[in-house]
Short mmCIF file of C-alpha atoms in Angstrom, two decimals:
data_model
loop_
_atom_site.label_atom_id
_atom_site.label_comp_id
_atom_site.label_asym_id
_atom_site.label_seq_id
_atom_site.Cartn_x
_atom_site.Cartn_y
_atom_site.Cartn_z
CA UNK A 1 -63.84 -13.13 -11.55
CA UNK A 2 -67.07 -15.46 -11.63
CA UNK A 3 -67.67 -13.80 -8.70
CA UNK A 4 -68.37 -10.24 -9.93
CA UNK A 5 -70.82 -11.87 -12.47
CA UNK A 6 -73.36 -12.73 -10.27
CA UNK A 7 -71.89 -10.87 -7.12
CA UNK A 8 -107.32 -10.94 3.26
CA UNK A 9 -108.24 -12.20 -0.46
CA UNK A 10 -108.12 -16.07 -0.10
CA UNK A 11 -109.80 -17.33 3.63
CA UNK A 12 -108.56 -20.95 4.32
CA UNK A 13 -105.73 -20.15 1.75
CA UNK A 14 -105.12 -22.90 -0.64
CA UNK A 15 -101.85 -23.10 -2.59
CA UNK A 16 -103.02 -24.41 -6.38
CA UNK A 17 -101.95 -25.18 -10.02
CA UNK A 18 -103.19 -22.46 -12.03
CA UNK A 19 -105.92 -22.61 -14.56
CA UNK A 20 -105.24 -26.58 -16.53
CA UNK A 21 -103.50 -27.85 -13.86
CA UNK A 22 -105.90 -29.46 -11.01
CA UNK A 23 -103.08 -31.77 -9.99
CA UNK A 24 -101.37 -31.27 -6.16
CA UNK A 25 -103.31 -29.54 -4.82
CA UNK A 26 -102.70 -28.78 -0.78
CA UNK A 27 -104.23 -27.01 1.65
CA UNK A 28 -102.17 -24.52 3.81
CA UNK A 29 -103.54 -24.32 7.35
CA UNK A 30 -102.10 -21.89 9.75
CA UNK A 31 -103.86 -23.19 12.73
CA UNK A 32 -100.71 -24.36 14.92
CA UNK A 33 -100.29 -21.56 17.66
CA UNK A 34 -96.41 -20.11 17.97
CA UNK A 35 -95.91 -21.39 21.78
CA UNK A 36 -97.79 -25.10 21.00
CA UNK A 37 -94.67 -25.19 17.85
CA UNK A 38 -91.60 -27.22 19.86
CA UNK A 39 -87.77 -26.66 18.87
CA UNK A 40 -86.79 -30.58 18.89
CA UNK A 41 -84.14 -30.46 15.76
CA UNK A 42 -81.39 -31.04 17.79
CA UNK A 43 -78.24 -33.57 18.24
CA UNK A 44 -76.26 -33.83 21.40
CA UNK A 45 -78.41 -31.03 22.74
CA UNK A 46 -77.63 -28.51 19.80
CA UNK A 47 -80.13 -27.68 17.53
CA UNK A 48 -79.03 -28.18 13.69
CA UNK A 49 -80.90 -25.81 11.26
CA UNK A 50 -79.99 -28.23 8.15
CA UNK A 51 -81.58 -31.23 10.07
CA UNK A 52 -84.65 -28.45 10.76
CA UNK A 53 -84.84 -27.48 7.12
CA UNK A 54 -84.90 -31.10 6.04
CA UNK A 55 -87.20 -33.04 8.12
CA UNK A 56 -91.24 -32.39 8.78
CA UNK A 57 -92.42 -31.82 12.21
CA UNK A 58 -95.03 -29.44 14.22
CA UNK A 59 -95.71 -26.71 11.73
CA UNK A 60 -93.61 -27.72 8.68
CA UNK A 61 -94.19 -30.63 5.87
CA UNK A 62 -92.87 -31.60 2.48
CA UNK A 63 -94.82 -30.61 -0.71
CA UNK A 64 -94.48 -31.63 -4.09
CA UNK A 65 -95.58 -29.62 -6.93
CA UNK A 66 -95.20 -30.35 -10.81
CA UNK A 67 -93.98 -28.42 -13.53
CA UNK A 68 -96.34 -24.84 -13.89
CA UNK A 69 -98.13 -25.52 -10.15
CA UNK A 70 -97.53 -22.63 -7.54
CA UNK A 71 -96.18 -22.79 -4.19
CA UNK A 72 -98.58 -19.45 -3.91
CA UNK A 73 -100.59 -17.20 -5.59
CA UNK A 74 -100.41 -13.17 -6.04
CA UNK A 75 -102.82 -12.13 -3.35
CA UNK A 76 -103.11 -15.17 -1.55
CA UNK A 77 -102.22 -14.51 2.15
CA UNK A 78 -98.59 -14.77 3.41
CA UNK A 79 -98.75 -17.50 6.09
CA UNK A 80 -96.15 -19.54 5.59
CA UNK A 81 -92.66 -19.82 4.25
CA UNK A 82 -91.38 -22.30 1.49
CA UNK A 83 -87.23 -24.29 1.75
CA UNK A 84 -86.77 -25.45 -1.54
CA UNK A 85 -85.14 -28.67 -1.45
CA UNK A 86 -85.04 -29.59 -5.25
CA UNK A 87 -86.42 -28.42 -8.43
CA UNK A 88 -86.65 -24.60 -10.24
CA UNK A 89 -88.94 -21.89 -9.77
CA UNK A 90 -89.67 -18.54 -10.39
CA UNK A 91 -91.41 -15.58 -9.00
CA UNK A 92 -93.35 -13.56 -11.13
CA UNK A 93 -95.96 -10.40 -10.99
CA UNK A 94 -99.07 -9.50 -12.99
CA UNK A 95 -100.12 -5.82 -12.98
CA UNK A 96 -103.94 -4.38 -13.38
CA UNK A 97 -104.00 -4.78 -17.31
CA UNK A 98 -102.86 -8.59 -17.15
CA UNK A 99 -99.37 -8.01 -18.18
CA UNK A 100 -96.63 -10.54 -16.65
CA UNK A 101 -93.35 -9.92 -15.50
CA UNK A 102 -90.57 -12.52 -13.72
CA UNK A 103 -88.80 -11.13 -11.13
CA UNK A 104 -86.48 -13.66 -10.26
CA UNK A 105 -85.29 -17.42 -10.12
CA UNK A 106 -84.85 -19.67 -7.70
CA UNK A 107 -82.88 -22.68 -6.74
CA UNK A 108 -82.67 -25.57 -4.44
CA UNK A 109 -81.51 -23.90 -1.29
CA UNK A 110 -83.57 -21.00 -1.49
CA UNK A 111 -86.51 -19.89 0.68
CA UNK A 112 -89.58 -18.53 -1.12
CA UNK A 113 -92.71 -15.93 0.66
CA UNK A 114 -90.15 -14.49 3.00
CA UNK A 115 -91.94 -11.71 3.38
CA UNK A 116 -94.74 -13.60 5.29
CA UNK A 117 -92.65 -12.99 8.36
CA UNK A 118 -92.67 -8.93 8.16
CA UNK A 119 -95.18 -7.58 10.42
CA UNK A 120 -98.47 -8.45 10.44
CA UNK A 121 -99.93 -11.03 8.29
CA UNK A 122 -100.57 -9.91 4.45
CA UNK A 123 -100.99 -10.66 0.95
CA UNK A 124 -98.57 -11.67 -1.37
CA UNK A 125 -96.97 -9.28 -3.79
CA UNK A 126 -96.02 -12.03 -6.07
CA UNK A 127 -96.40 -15.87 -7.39
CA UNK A 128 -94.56 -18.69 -6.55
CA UNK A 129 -95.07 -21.12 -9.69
CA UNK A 130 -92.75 -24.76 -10.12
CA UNK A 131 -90.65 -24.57 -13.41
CA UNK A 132 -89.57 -28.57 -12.81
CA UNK A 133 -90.47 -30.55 -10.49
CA UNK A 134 -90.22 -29.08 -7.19
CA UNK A 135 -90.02 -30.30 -3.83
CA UNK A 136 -89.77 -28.22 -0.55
CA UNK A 137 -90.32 -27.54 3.15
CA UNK A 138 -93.59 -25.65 3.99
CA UNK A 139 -93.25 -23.85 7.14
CA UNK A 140 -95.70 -21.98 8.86
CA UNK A 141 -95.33 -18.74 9.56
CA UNK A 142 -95.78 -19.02 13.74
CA UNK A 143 -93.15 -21.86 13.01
CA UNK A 144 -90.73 -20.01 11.35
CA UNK A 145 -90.77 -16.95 13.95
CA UNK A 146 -90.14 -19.16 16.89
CA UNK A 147 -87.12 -20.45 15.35
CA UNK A 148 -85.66 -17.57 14.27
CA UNK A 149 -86.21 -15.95 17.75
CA UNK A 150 -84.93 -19.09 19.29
CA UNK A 151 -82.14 -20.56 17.34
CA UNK A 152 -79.60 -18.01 16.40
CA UNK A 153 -77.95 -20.28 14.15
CA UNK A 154 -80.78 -20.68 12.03
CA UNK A 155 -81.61 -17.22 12.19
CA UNK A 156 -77.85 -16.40 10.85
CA UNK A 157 -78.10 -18.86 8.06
CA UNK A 158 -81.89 -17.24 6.98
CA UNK A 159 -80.38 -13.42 7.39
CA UNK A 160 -77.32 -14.81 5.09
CA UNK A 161 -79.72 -15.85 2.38
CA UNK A 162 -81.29 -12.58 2.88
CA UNK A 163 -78.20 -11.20 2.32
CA UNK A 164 -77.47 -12.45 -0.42
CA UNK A 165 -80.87 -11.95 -1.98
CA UNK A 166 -80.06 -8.40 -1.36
CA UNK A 167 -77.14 -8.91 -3.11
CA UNK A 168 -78.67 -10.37 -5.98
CA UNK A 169 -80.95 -7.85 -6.80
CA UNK A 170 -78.64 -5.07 -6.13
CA UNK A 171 -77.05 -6.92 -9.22
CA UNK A 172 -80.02 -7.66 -11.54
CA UNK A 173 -81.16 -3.55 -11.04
CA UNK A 174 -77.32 -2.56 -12.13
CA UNK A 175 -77.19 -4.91 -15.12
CA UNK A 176 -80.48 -3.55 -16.16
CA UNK A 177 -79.36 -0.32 -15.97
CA UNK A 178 -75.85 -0.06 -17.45
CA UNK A 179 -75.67 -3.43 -19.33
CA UNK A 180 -76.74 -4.41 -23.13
CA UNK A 181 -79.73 -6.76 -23.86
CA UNK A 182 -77.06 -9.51 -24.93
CA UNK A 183 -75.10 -9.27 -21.85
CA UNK A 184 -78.12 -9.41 -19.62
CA UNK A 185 -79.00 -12.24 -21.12
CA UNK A 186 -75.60 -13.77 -21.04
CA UNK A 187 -75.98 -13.20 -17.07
CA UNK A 188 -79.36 -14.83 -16.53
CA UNK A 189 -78.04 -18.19 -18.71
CA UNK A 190 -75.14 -18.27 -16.53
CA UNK A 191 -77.36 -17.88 -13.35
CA UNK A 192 -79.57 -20.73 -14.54
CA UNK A 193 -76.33 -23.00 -14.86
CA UNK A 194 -75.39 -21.76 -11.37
CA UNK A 195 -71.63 -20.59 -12.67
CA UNK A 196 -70.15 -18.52 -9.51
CA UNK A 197 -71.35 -20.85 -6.93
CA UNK A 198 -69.71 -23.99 -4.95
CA UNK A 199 -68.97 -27.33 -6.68
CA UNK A 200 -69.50 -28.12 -10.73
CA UNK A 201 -72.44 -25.81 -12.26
CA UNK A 202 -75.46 -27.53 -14.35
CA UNK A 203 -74.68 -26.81 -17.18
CA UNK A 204 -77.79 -28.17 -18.76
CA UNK A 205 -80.44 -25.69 -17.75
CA UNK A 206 -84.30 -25.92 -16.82
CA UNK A 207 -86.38 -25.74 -19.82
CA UNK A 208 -87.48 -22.06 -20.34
CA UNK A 209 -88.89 -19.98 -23.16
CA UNK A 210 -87.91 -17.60 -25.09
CA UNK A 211 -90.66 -15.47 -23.70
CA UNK A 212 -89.86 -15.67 -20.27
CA UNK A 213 -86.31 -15.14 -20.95
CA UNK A 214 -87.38 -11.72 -22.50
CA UNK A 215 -89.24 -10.72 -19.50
CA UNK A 216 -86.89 -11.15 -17.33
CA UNK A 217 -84.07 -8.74 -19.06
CA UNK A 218 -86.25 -6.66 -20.45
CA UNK A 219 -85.92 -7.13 -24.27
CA UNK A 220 -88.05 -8.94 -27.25
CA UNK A 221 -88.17 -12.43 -27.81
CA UNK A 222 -87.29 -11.77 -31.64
CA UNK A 223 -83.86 -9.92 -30.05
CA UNK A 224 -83.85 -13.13 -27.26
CA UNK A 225 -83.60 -15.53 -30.72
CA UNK A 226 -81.12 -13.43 -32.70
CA UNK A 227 -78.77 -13.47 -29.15
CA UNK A 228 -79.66 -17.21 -28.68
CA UNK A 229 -78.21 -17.80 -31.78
CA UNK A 230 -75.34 -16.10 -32.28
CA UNK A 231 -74.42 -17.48 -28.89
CA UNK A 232 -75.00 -21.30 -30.43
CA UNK A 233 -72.75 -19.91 -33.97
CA UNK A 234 -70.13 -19.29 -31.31
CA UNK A 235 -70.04 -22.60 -29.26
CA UNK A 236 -71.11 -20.77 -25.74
CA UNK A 237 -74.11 -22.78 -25.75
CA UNK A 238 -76.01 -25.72 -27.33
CA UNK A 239 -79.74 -26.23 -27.53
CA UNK A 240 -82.28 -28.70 -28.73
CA UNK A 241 -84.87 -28.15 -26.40
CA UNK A 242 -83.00 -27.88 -23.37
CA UNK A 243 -80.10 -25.69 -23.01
CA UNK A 244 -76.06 -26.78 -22.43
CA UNK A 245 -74.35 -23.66 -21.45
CA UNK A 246 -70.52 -23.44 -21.48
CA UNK A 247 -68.09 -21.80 -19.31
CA UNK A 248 -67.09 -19.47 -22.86
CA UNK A 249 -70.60 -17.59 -22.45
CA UNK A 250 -68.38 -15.70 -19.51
CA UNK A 251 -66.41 -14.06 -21.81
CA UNK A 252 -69.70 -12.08 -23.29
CA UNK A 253 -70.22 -10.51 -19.81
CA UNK A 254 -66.44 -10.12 -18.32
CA UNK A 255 -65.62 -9.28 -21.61
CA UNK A 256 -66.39 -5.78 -23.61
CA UNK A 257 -67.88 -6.04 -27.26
CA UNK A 258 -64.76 -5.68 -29.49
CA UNK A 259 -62.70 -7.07 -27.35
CA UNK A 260 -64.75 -10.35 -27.80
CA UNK A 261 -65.13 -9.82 -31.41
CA UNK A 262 -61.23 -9.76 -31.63
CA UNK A 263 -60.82 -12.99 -29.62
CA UNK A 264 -63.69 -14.64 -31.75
CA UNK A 265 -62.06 -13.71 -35.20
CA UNK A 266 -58.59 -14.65 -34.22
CA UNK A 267 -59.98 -17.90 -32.98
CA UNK A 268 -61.26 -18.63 -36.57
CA UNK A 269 -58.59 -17.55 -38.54
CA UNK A 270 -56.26 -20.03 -36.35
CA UNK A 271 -54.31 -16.79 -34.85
CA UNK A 272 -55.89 -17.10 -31.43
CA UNK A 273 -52.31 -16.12 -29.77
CA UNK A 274 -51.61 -12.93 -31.72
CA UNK A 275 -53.52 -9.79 -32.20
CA UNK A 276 -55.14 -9.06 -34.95
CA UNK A 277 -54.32 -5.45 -36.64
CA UNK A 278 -55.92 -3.55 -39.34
CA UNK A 279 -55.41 -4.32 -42.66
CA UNK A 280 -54.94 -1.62 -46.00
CA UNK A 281 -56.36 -2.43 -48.92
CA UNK A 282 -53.59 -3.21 -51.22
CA UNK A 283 -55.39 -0.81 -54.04
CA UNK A 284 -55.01 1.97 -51.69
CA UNK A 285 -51.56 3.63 -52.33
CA UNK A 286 -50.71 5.87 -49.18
CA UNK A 287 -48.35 8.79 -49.64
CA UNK A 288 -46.50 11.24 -47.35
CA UNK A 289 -47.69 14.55 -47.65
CA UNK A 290 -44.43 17.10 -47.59
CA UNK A 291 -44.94 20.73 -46.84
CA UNK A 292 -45.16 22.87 -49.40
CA UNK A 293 -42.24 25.14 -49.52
CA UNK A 294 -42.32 28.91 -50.02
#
């Protein structure tokens, strides 16, 4: 059941912390010609895309960015594609009148600018910016064409993540549409802890505001805090700077309202095996009403 719960601006183009941060900064050449890019990630003759997406060589390198630096800005050009090895991130966009929106977040194992390979060379439609610590694999985007045209196991790894991607936001556009603000939020905290997916989730989260949080399911942060708490009054999750999220907070999205409001009550009144039924006021006398005869 886990599962169905997650089911031309910039010439030379820099990649840099925004506004504050002058730390790591790198410079993003796409110099390196397609046919000059060799395919040597190989043993005993077959190439191995996890030994590709982990090492450096002709046209790829390892970058580390700190918390709040960006792998790319909105508008920068799309030249290269990003393997994130470790760390958080998030994509976000800023329309004309300044306002901010995150799209999406992202994971060790994900690849970030995909959409540098589409056609001819762009901009980019969105930022890239490091919530922790992040380090990944920059590859350029003459790089990253070869191998996909050359190495068809790479290439079906790369159109599974697309895949899933596809997936994904298939799922964020439904729960926007048909879900409640609390459930939407239930979703995203259970995303962050990576519930759903191979081997034990992290249940202690990346630190994140309330803010962002409301962004990204489209609510207040005053509605944000009221959910955050209730959800810490009902033991699904702990927080003191960082959050803990437990497996309960699954019962808020598998789980309709009342339903959970049942199972809550009868958990605190020590009757969690029996259903709770309506009870009369004992003032209230109730009488059968006879027909009236003729």
């Amino acid at each position: 059941m886990q599962a169905d719960v997650f089911s031309s601006m910039y010439e030379g183009a820099w990649f840099q912390p925004r506004r504050g941060h002058n730390d790591g900064l790198c410079r993003c050449s796409s110099t390196a010609k397609q046919e000059d890019i060799p395919m040597a990630e190989s043993r005993n003759g077959v190439f191995d895309a996890a030994n590709f997406l982990q090492s450096t060589g002709p046209g790829r390198r390892i970058v580390e960015l700190k918390p709040k630096d960006v792998f790319f800005a909105q508008g920068n050009q799309a030249d290269s594609v990003f393997y994130l090895h470790a760390g958080r991130a998030k994509l976000t966009v800023v329309s004309k009148n300044g306002k901010e929106a995150t799209i999406t977040l992202l994971s060790p194992g994900d690849f970030i600018g995909e959409e540098s390979i589409a056609g001819v060379v762009g901009l980019r439609m969105a930022a890239a910016t490091a919530i922790t610590s992040c380090v990944a694999l920059r590859i350029e985007r003459g790089a990253m064409i070869q191998v996909l045209h050359e190495e068809h196991g790479f290439s079906d790894l790369f159109l599974k993540f697309l895949i899933a991607r596809s997936m994904r936001t298939q799922a964020d556009l439904v729960d926007q549409l048909f879900n409640s603000s609390e459930k939407r939020l239930a979703r995203i905290l259970l995303l962050m802890a990576e519930f759903g997916k191979p081997g034990e989730p992290e249940t202690l989260i990346p630190q994140i505001t309330q803010e962002t949080l409301a962004e990204m399911i489209g609510t207040t942060r005053s509605r944000v805090s009221f959910f955050m708490n209730r959800f810490r009054k009902l033991g699904f999750i702990e927080y003191d700077g960082r959050i803990r999220v437990h497996k309960s907070l699954l019962n808020v999205v598998l789980y309709d309202q009342p339903r959970l409001q049942n199972a809550v009550a009868a958990s605190l009144l020590g009757t969690r095996h029996h259903k709770l039924k309506p009870s009369r006021p004992r003032s209230a006398a109730v009488s059968r009403i006879e027909p009236i005869e003729a």
